[in-house]
Structure formats: structure tokens, C-alpha cells
Short mmCIF file of C-alpha atoms in Angstrom, two decimals:
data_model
loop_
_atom_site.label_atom_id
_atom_site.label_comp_id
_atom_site.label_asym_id
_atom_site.label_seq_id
_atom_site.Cartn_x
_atom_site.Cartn_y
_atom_site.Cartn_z
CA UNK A 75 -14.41 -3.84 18.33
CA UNK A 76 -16.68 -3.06 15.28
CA UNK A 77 -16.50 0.26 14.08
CA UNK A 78 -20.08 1.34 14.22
CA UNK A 79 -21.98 3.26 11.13
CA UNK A 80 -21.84 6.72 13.00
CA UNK A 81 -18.34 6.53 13.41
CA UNK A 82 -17.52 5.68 9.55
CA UNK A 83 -20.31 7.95 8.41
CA UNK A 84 -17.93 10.43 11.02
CA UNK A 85 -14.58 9.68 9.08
CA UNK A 86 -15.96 9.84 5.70
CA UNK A 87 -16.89 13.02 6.51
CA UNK A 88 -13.53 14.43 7.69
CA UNK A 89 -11.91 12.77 4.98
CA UNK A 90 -14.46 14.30 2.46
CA UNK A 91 -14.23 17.88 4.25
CA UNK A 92 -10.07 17.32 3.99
CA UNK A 93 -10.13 16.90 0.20
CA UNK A 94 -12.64 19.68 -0.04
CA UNK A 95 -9.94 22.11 1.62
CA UNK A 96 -7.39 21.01 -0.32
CA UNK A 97 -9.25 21.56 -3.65
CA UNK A 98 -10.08 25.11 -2.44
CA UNK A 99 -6.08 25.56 -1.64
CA UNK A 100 -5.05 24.05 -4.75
CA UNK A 101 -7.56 26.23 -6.98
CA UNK A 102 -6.32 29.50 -5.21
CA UNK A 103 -2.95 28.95 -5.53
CA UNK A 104 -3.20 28.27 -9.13
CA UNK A 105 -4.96 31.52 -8.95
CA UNK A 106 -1.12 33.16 -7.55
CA UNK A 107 -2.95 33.41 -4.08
CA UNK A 108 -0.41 33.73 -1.71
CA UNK A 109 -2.11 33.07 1.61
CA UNK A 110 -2.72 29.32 -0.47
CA UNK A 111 0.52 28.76 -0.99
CA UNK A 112 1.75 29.26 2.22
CA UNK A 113 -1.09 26.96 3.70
CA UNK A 114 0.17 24.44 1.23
CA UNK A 115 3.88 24.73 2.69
CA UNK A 116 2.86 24.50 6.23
CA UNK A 117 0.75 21.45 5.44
CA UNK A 118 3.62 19.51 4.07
CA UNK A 119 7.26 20.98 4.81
CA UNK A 120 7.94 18.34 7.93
CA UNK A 121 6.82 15.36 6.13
CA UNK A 122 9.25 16.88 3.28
CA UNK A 123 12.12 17.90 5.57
CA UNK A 124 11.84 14.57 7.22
CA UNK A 125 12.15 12.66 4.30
CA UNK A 126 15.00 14.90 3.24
CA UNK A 127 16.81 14.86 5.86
CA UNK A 128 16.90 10.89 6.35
CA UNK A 129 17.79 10.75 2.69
CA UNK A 130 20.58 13.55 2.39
CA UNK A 131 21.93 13.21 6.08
CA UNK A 132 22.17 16.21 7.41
CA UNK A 133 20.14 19.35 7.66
CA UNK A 134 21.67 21.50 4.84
CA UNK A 135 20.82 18.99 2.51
CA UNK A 136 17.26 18.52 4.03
CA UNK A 137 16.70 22.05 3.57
CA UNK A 138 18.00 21.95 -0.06
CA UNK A 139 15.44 19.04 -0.80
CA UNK A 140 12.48 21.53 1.05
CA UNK A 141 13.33 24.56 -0.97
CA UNK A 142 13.64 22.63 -4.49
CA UNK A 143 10.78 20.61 -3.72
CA UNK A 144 8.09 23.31 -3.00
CA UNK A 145 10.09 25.31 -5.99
CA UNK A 146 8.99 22.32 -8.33
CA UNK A 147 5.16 21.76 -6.48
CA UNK A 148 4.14 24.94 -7.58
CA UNK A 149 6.08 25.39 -10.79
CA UNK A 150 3.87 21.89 -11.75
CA UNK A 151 1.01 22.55 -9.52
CA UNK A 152 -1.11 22.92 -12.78
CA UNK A 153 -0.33 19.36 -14.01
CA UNK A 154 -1.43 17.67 -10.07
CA UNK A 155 -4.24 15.05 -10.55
CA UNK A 156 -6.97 15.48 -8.56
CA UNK A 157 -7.15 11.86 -8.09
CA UNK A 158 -4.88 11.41 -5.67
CA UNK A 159 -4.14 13.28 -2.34
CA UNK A 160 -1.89 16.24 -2.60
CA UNK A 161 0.25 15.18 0.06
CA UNK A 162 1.37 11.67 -1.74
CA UNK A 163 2.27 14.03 -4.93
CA UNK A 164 4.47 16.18 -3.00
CA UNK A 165 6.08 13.33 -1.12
CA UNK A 166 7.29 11.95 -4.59
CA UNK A 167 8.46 15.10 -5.67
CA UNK A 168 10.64 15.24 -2.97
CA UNK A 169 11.65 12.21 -2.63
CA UNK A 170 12.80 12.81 -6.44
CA UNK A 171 14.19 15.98 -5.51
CA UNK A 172 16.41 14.24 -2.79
CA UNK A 173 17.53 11.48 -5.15
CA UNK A 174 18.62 13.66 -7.86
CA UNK A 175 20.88 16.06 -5.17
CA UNK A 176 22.44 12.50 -4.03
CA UNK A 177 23.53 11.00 -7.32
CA UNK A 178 25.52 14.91 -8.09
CA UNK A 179 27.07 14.01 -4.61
CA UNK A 180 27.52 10.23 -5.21
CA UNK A 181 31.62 9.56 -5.23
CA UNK A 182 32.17 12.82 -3.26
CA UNK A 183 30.43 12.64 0.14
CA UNK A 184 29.61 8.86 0.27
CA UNK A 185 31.53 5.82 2.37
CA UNK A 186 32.59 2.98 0.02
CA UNK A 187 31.69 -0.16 1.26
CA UNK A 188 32.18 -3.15 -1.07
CA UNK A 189 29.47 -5.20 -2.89
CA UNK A 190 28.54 -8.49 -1.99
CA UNK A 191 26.47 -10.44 -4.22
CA UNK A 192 22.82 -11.35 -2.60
CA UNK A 193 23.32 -14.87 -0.78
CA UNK A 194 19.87 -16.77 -1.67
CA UNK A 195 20.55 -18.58 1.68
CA UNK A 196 19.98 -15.53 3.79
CA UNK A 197 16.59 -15.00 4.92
CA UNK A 198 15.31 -12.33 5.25
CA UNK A 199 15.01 -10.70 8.89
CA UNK A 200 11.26 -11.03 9.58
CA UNK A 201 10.17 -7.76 10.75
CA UNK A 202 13.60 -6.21 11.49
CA UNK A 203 13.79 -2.55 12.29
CA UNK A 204 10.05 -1.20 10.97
CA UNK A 205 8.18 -3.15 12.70
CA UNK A 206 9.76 -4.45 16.02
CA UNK A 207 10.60 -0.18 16.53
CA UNK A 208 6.92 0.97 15.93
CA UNK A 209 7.40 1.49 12.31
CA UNK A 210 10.32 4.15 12.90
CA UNK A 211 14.10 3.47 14.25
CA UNK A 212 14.56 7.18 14.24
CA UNK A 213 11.55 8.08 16.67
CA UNK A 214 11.55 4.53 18.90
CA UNK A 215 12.48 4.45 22.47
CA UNK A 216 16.42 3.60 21.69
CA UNK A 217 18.61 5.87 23.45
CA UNK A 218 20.03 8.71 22.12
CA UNK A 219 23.54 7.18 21.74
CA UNK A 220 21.97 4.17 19.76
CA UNK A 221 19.69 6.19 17.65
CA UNK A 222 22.82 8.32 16.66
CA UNK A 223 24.86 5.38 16.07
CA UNK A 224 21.98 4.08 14.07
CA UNK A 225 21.01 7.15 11.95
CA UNK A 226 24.87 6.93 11.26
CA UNK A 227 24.58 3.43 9.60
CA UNK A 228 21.84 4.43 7.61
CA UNK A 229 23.75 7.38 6.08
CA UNK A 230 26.70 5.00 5.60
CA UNK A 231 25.27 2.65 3.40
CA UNK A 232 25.44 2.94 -0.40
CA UNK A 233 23.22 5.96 -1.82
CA UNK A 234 21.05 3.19 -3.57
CA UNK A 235 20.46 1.04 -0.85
CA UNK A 236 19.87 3.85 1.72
CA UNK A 237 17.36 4.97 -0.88
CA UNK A 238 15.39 1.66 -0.78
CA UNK A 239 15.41 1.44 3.03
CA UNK A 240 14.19 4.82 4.01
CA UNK A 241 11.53 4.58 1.27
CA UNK A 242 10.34 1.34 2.49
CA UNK A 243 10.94 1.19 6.13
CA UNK A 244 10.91 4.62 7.24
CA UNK A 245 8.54 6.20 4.62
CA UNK A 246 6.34 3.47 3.95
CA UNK A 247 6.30 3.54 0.29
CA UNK A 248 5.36 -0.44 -1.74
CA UNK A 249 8.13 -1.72 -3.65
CA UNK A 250 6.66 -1.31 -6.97
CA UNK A 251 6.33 2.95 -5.84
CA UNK A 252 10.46 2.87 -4.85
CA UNK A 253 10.79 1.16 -7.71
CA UNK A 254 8.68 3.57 -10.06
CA UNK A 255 10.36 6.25 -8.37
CA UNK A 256 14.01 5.34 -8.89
CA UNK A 257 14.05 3.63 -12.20
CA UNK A 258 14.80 0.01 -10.87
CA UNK A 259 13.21 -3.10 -11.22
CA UNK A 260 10.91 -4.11 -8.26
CA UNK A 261 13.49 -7.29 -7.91
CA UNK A 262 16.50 -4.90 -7.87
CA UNK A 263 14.81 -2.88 -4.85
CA UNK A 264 14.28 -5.85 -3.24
CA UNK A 265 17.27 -6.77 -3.10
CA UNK A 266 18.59 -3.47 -2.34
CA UNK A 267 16.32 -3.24 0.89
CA UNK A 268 17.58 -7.05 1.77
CA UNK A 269 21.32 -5.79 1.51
CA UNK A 270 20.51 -2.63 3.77
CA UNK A 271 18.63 -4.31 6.79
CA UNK A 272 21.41 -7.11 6.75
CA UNK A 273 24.36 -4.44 6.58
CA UNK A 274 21.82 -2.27 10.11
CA UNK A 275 21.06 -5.74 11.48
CA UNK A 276 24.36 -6.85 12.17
CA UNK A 277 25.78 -3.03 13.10
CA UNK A 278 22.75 -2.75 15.52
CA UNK A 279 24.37 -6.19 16.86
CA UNK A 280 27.60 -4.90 16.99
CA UNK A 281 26.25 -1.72 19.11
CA UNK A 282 24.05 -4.04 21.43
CA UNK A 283 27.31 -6.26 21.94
CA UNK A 284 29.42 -3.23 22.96
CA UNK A 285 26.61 -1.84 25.28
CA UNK A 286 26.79 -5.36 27.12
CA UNK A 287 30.45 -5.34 27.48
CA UNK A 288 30.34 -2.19 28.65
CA UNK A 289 27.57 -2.64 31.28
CA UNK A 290 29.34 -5.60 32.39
#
């Protein structure tokens, strides 16, 4: 069905009275307005936490990633571009945040698993997790054993290509934004993102094989 003119005269509007509210926030808080602030925080501090928390693994490192991130979104509040929404600015900022806490931790916390080289045979899964899970493993309908088991594998995998899966699959970011935002070449996080959906492809398998044998 057509969207009719009322109804994107109706959005433009909302979107239009969104960005006008946001300008107002951002001027007062640059202003050392309190109440701003705070209406800034409560905006954004699940989309932040989220992100941390699928990056980092665990909820003392998601809070870390809030804390340091709002730290840093007002500390450079003055240097935001109006040109973009506020919300995309902070997500990058956090997502920076959360990389930078992971490569201090990288060697300490993290499971080796060994490198394989990229097989140019392999196809890529069509779809795989994003998209046949409504766009988010961790919300779906998979029971709470799987989605354990499954936000397990996703902490397991190497800290770069965890990076490029949450950021594409989970968070929605392009390839040339992960790619911006961690210093690699848009080929590299390709290939990153094909090595992590093989590596949860064939562990979801594995847990989808055991729940057979199991029911059996």
C-alpha cells in the first residue's frame, strides 16, 4: 500500500519536531544545563549498554563502555555536527569506547581459537543469523538455553571478528562504517564477518544436532 501525502507530510513532521528537540538539548547542555544532559543519557544509554554489552560480554564491561562513553559525549559535545543525528554520533563513540577497553583485555580474557585462512570456495551463508532471526539472534524466539549457548559463541570468537559481526549483524552498521570505525580495510571486515557467521553457523548446528539427539 502507497503511503499517502498526509501520512509523509505526518512523518516529516515528527522527524522535523525530533531534530528540533534535540538541537534544543544539545544547545542547553553546551550551556552546563543539567536537566539536558540527563535527557541526553536517558535518550541513548540502552542503545549504548546494548551495544556494550554484546561487545564486552558481560555487564561490568557494558557498564564501563556506558560510563566512558557519555564521559567522552559531553567532554566533545562541542565538536558534534549538526548534520547528522545525535544518536548515530554517540553510537560510534561507544562503539569506539568498547573497542579500545577490548584490545587492553585482548590476550587476557579472550579464547584462542586458531586462524584459518578464508577458503574462496565457501559461500557465503545467504541471510544467516540477521535476517532469518528478525534482524537480532539475541532478541528472536530461540529458547533461552540456545540464546545462551549462542551469546556464548559470539563472545568466544576472536575480539576482531566478534567486532565485525555485532557491528554488522546485530548493530546494523555498512561495512565501509565498521571499517571506518576500526581501522581495517572494507575487504578485511568482510572477511572478518565471513569467518564469524561460518565459526556461529556451524556451532548453532552443533546445538540444533544435540537438541535432536536429545529429544529423540
Amino acid at each position: 500500500m502507497h503511503e499517502t501525502t498526509a501520512e509523509h507530510d505526518n512523518e516529516t513532521r515528527q522527524v522535523e519536531e525530533e531534530l528540533s528537540r534535540e538541537q534544543e538539548l544539545i544547545a542547553r547542555a553546551l550551556e552546563g544545563d543539567a536537566a539536558a544532559k540527563t535527557q541526553i543519557v536517558l535518550d541513548h544509554q540502552q542503545n549504548v549498554y546494548n551495544l556494550g554489552l554484546r561487545l564486552m560480554g558481560d555487564e561490568d564491561g557494558a557498564e564501563c563502555v556506558l560510563q566512558d562513553t557519555f564521559l567522552k559525549v559531553f567532554e566533545k559535545l562541542s565538536d558534534f555536527r549538526r548534520d547528522s543525528k545525535l544518536g548515530t554520533w554517540i553510537h560510534r563513540i561507544a562503539a569506539n569506547e568498547a573497542l579500545m577497553q577490548l584490545r587492553k583485555k585482548k590476550g587476557k580474557y579472550f579464547i584462542p581459537i586458531v586462524e584459518h585462512p578464508l577458503d574462496s570456495s565457501e559461500e557465503e551463508p545467504p541471510g544467516f543469523v540477521a535476517e532469518t532471526l528478525n534482524l537480532d539472534p539475541l532478541e528472536s524466539a530461540l529458547n533461552e538455553e540456545l540464546r545462551r549457548e549462542l551469546e556464548k559463541a559470539i563472545y568466544s570468537l576472536p575480539m576482531h571478528l566478534r567486532t565485525a559481526f555485532v557491528l554488522k549483524d546485530l548493530e546494523g552498521l555498512t561495512m565501509a562504517e565498521i571499517a571506518e570505525e576500526t581501522g581495517k580495510s572494507v575487504s578485511a571486515v568482510k572477511a572478518n564477518l565471513h569467518r564469524a557467521r561460518v565459526r556461529l553457523r556451524k556451532r548453532l548446528a552443533e546445538l540444533a544436532i544435540a537438541d535432536d539427539g536429545g529429544a529423540a
